[in-house]
């Protein structure tokens, strides 16, 4: 399995309260212990709203996890080109916009930053949002060279808009089954029918603020919804290709 969405919360590095929330620790060792037996061979470490623009924890996590894992980070619009290139060398492959947690939703600013990191390093953009609120951002996602929407777009009301974006090449993370307001099996089937390469499975560990944390049965749910062959792509092949895993080792 490629775990396309996981978080690392390392107490050695700063945390920023988001809407009053600070998560408990969840180190690389905690993660490895939790997924033991699930066959995880790689994944994407995703920066949470509570990590702000800190890159220290992400560099450390990627160094510890190795070339099977990449990073998805948050950046200010003023980030220097050289920092983007340095982060790419450390294994970062995407910029994330946590709109559901209060990040700036200015479409023009989002498009500028997403295009700049793509032009500099080939990164894509990832979005944590409710697809039902995509009215002003949908044109941006359609224009971006590569984009991903987290957690199946969060809501049943947003699924039609997400399906339209998937038809334009946007990917959708099959993650956070315990935090979404939709029928997960139905959403998986409908997204897969539009584009079989669109779904990227992830554990969303440690499931911060989710109503129901990840459980190992969520992996089997994908196979139940899509069948064994399709599930193999969703659980591994799609994310392996999308993130370019395993990534080349960074230069010394």
CSV table of C-alpha atoms in Angstrom, one decimal:
chain,number,residue,atom,x,y,z
A,1,UNK,CA,0.0,0.0,0.0
A,2,UNK,CA,1.0,3.6,-0.7
A,3,UNK,CA,-0.4,5.7,2.1
A,4,UNK,CA,-1.2,8.9,0.2
A,5,UNK,CA,-2.2,10.9,3.2
A,6,UNK,CA,-0.7,10.8,6.7
A,7,UNK,CA,0.4,13.3,9.3
A,8,UNK,CA,3.4,13.3,11.6
A,9,UNK,CA,3.2,15.3,14.8
A,10,UNK,CA,6.7,15.6,16.3
A,11,UNK,CA,7.0,17.4,19.6
A,12,UNK,CA,10.6,18.5,18.8
A,13,UNK,CA,9.1,21.0,16.3
A,14,UNK,CA,6.7,23.9,16.8
A,15,UNK,CA,3.0,23.6,16.6
A,16,UNK,CA,0.5,26.4,16.0
A,17,UNK,CA,-3.0,26.2,17.5
A,18,UNK,CA,-5.6,26.1,14.8
A,19,UNK,CA,-9.1,27.2,15.9
A,20,UNK,CA,-7.8,26.4,19.4
A,21,UNK,CA,-6.7,22.9,18.5
A,22,UNK,CA,-3.2,21.4,19.0
A,23,UNK,CA,-2.9,17.6,18.3
A,24,UNK,CA,-1.2,15.0,20.4
A,25,UNK,CA,2.1,13.6,19.4
A,26,UNK,CA,2.3,11.1,16.5
A,27,UNK,CA,5.9,10.4,15.5
A,28,UNK,CA,7.3,8.4,12.7
A,29,UNK,CA,7.7,5.5,15.1
A,30,UNK,CA,4.1,5.8,16.2
A,31,UNK,CA,3.0,5.8,12.6
A,32,UNK,CA,5.1,2.7,11.8
A,33,UNK,CA,3.7,0.9,14.8
A,34,UNK,CA,0.1,1.7,13.8
A,35,UNK,CA,0.3,0.5,10.2
A,36,UNK,CA,2.4,-2.6,10.9
A,37,UNK,CA,0.7,-5.4,9.0
A,38,UNK,CA,-0.9,-3.2,6.4
A,39,UNK,CA,1.9,-3.5,3.9
A,40,UNK,CA,2.7,0.2,3.6
A,41,UNK,CA,5.7,0.7,1.3
A,42,UNK,CA,5.5,4.4,0.8
A,43,UNK,CA,3.3,7.4,1.2
A,44,UNK,CA,2.8,11.2,1.5
A,45,UNK,CA,3.5,13.1,4.7
A,46,UNK,CA,1.0,16.0,4.7
A,47,UNK,CA,1.4,19.2,6.7
A,48,UNK,CA,-1.6,20.0,8.9
A,49,UNK,CA,-3.0,23.5,9.7
A,50,UNK,CA,-1.4,23.2,13.1
A,51,UNK,CA,2.1,23.1,11.6
A,52,UNK,CA,1.9,26.4,9.8
A,53,UNK,CA,4.8,26.9,7.5
A,54,UNK,CA,7.3,24.9,9.6
A,55,UNK,CA,9.5,22.7,7.4
A,56,UNK,CA,11.7,21.2,10.1
A,57,UNK,CA,9.4,18.5,11.1
A,58,UNK,CA,8.8,17.5,7.5
A,59,UNK,CA,12.4,17.3,6.5
A,60,UNK,CA,13.1,15.2,9.6
A,61,UNK,CA,10.2,12.9,8.9
A,62,UNK,CA,11.1,12.3,5.3
A,63,UNK,CA,14.7,11.7,6.2
A,64,UNK,CA,13.6,9.0,8.7
A,65,UNK,CA,11.0,7.4,6.4
A,66,UNK,CA,13.2,7.2,3.3
A,67,UNK,CA,12.7,7.5,-0.4
A,68,UNK,CA,9.4,5.7,-0.4
A,69,UNK,CA,7.8,8.8,1.1
A,70,UNK,CA,7.2,12.4,-0.1
A,71,UNK,CA,6.1,15.5,1.5
A,72,UNK,CA,3.1,17.8,1.0
A,73,UNK,CA,3.7,21.2,2.6
A,74,UNK,CA,2.2,24.6,3.3
A,75,UNK,CA,3.9,27.7,2.1
A,76,UNK,CA,3.4,31.5,2.3
A,77,UNK,CA,3.0,33.3,-1.0
A,78,UNK,CA,6.3,35.0,-0.3
A,79,UNK,CA,8.3,31.8,-0.3
A,80,UNK,CA,11.6,32.1,-2.1
A,81,UNK,CA,12.3,30.1,-5.2
A,82,UNK,CA,15.4,28.7,-3.6
A,83,UNK,CA,13.5,27.3,-0.7
A,84,UNK,CA,11.1,25.5,-3.0
A,85,UNK,CA,14.1,23.9,-4.8
A,86,UNK,CA,15.6,22.9,-1.4
A,87,UNK,CA,12.4,21.4,-0.3
A,88,UNK,CA,12.1,19.5,-3.5
A,89,UNK,CA,15.6,18.0,-2.9
A,90,UNK,CA,14.4,16.9,0.6
A,91,UNK,CA,11.5,15.0,-1.0
A,92,UNK,CA,8.6,17.5,-1.0
A,93,UNK,CA,6.3,17.2,-4.0
A,94,UNK,CA,3.2,19.4,-3.4
A,95,UNK,CA,1.8,22.5,-1.8
A,96,UNK,CA,-1.3,22.2,0.3
A,97,UNK,CA,-4.1,24.7,0.8
A,98,UNK,CA,-6.1,24.0,4.0
A,99,UNK,CA,-9.1,26.1,3.2
A,100,UNK,CA,-11.4,24.1,5.5
A,101,UNK,CA,-9.2,25.2,8.4
A,102,UNK,CA,-9.1,28.9,7.6
A,103,UNK,CA,-6.4,29.3,5.0
A,104,UNK,CA,-6.7,32.2,2.6
A,105,UNK,CA,-9.2,31.3,-0.1
A,106,UNK,CA,-8.3,34.0,-2.6
A,107,UNK,CA,-8.5,32.2,-6.0
A,108,UNK,CA,-5.9,34.5,-7.7
A,109,UNK,CA,-3.4,34.0,-4.9
A,110,UNK,CA,-3.9,30.3,-4.8
A,111,UNK,CA,-3.4,30.0,-8.5
A,112,UNK,CA,-0.2,32.1,-8.5
A,113,UNK,CA,1.5,30.0,-5.8
A,114,UNK,CA,0.3,26.7,-7.3
A,115,UNK,CA,1.6,27.6,-10.7
A,116,UNK,CA,4.9,29.0,-9.4
A,117,UNK,CA,5.8,25.8,-7.5
A,118,UNK,CA,4.8,23.7,-10.5
A,119,UNK,CA,7.0,25.8,-12.8
A,120,UNK,CA,9.9,25.7,-10.3
A,121,UNK,CA,9.8,22.0,-9.3
A,122,UNK,CA,6.9,20.2,-10.9
A,123,UNK,CA,4.8,20.2,-7.8
A,124,UNK,CA,1.1,19.7,-7.7
A,125,UNK,CA,-1.5,21.4,-5.4
A,126,UNK,CA,-3.6,19.7,-2.8
A,127,UNK,CA,-6.8,21.1,-1.4
A,128,UNK,CA,-8.5,20.5,1.9
A,129,UNK,CA,-12.0,21.9,1.4
A,130,UNK,CA,-15.7,21.0,1.1
A,131,UNK,CA,-16.4,20.6,-2.6
A,132,UNK,CA,-19.8,22.1,-2.0
A,133,UNK,CA,-18.1,25.4,-1.5
A,134,UNK,CA,-16.0,25.2,-4.7
A,135,UNK,CA,-18.0,27.7,-6.8
A,136,UNK,CA,-15.2,30.3,-7.0
A,137,UNK,CA,-12.3,27.9,-6.9
A,138,UNK,CA,-13.5,25.3,-9.4
A,139,UNK,CA,-12.2,27.2,-12.4
A,140,UNK,CA,-8.8,27.5,-10.8
A,141,UNK,CA,-8.6,23.7,-10.2
A,142,UNK,CA,-9.6,23.0,-13.8
A,143,UNK,CA,-6.8,25.3,-15.0
A,144,UNK,CA,-4.0,24.0,-12.7
A,145,UNK,CA,-1.6,21.5,-14.4
A,146,UNK,CA,-2.1,19.0,-11.5
A,147,UNK,CA,-4.4,19.1,-8.5
A,148,UNK,CA,-5.8,16.9,-5.7
A,149,UNK,CA,-8.9,17.2,-3.5
A,150,UNK,CA,-8.6,15.7,0.0
A,151,UNK,CA,-11.1,13.4,1.7
A,152,UNK,CA,-13.4,12.8,-1.2
A,153,UNK,CA,-14.4,16.4,-1.2
A,154,UNK,CA,-15.9,16.0,2.3
A,155,UNK,CA,-19.7,16.1,1.5
A,156,UNK,CA,-22.4,14.5,-0.6
A,157,UNK,CA,-23.5,18.0,-1.6
A,158,UNK,CA,-20.1,18.6,-3.1
A,159,UNK,CA,-19.7,15.2,-4.9
A,160,UNK,CA,-21.2,16.4,-8.3
A,161,UNK,CA,-18.7,19.2,-8.4
A,162,UNK,CA,-15.9,16.9,-7.5
A,163,UNK,CA,-16.9,14.5,-10.2
A,164,UNK,CA,-16.8,17.3,-12.8
A,165,UNK,CA,-13.3,18.2,-11.7
A,166,UNK,CA,-12.2,14.5,-11.8
A,167,UNK,CA,-13.4,14.6,-15.4
A,168,UNK,CA,-10.9,17.4,-16.0
A,169,UNK,CA,-8.0,15.4,-14.5
A,170,UNK,CA,-8.2,16.4,-10.8
A,171,UNK,CA,-7.3,13.5,-8.4
A,172,UNK,CA,-9.3,12.7,-5.3
A,173,UNK,CA,-8.0,11.2,-2.1
A,174,UNK,CA,-9.9,8.3,-0.7
A,175,UNK,CA,-9.1,9.3,2.8
A,176,UNK,CA,-10.7,10.4,6.0
A,177,UNK,CA,-13.7,8.1,5.8
A,178,UNK,CA,-14.5,8.9,9.4
A,179,UNK,CA,-14.7,12.7,8.8
A,180,UNK,CA,-16.8,12.9,5.6
A,181,UNK,CA,-20.5,13.5,5.2
A,182,UNK,CA,-21.3,11.1,2.4
A,183,UNK,CA,-21.7,7.5,1.4
A,184,UNK,CA,-18.0,6.4,1.0
A,185,UNK,CA,-18.7,3.3,-1.1
A,186,UNK,CA,-21.0,5.3,-3.5
A,187,UNK,CA,-18.4,8.1,-3.8
A,188,UNK,CA,-15.6,5.7,-4.6
A,189,UNK,CA,-17.6,3.9,-7.3
A,190,UNK,CA,-18.7,7.2,-8.9
A,191,UNK,CA,-15.2,8.7,-8.9
A,192,UNK,CA,-13.7,5.5,-10.2
A,193,UNK,CA,-16.2,5.4,-13.0
A,194,UNK,CA,-15.2,8.8,-14.2
A,195,UNK,CA,-11.4,8.2,-14.0
A,196,UNK,CA,-10.0,4.9,-12.7
A,197,UNK,CA,-6.6,6.6,-12.0
A,198,UNK,CA,-8.1,9.4,-9.9
A,199,UNK,CA,-8.4,7.8,-6.5
A,200,UNK,CA,-5.5,7.8,-4.1
A,201,UNK,CA,-6.0,5.9,-0.8
A,202,UNK,CA,-4.6,7.1,2.5
A,203,UNK,CA,-5.0,6.4,6.2
A,204,UNK,CA,-5.3,10.1,7.3
A,205,UNK,CA,-3.5,8.9,10.5
A,206,UNK,CA,-3.6,10.0,13.2
A,207,UNK,CA,-7.1,11.3,12.1
A,208,UNK,CA,-6.8,14.6,13.9
A,209,UNK,CA,-10.3,16.0,14.8
A,210,UNK,CA,-12.1,13.2,12.8
A,211,UNK,CA,-15.3,12.0,14.3
A,212,UNK,CA,-14.1,8.5,13.7
A,213,UNK,CA,-10.4,7.7,13.4
A,214,UNK,CA,-8.9,5.5,10.7
A,215,UNK,CA,-9.4,1.8,11.2
A,216,UNK,CA,-7.8,-1.0,9.3
A,217,UNK,CA,-11.2,-2.1,7.9
A,218,UNK,CA,-11.1,1.0,5.8
A,219,UNK,CA,-8.7,-0.7,3.5
A,220,UNK,CA,-11.0,-3.6,3.0
A,221,UNK,CA,-13.9,-1.2,2.3
A,222,UNK,CA,-12.1,-0.1,-0.9
A,223,UNK,CA,-12.0,-3.6,-2.2
A,224,UNK,CA,-15.6,-4.2,-1.2
A,225,UNK,CA,-16.7,-1.1,-3.1
A,226,UNK,CA,-14.5,-1.5,-6.3
A,227,UNK,CA,-13.4,-5.1,-6.5
A,228,UNK,CA,-10.0,-6.5,-6.0
A,229,UNK,CA,-8.3,-5.4,-9.3
A,230,UNK,CA,-9.5,-1.8,-9.1
A,231,UNK,CA,-8.6,-1.7,-5.4
A,232,UNK,CA,-5.0,-2.7,-6.1
A,233,UNK,CA,-4.7,0.5,-8.2
A,234,UNK,CA,-6.4,2.7,-5.7
A,235,UNK,CA,-4.3,1.3,-2.8
A,236,UNK,CA,-1.0,1.4,-4.6
A,237,UNK,CA,-0.5,2.0,-8.3
A,238,UNK,CA,-2.3,5.4,-8.7
A,239,UNK,CA,-0.4,7.1,-5.9
A,240,UNK,CA,2.9,5.5,-6.9
A,241,UNK,CA,2.6,7.0,-10.3
A,242,UNK,CA,1.1,10.4,-9.1
A,243,UNK,CA,3.9,11.0,-6.5
A,244,UNK,CA,6.7,9.4,-8.5
A,245,UNK,CA,7.6,6.8,-5.9
A,246,UNK,CA,10.1,5.8,-4.8
A,247,UNK,CA,11.6,9.2,-5.3
A,248,UNK,CA,15.3,9.6,-6.2
A,249,UNK,CA,17.5,9.9,-3.2
A,250,UNK,CA,18.4,13.6,-2.5
A,251,UNK,CA,21.8,14.7,-3.3
A,252,UNK,CA,24.3,14.9,-0.3
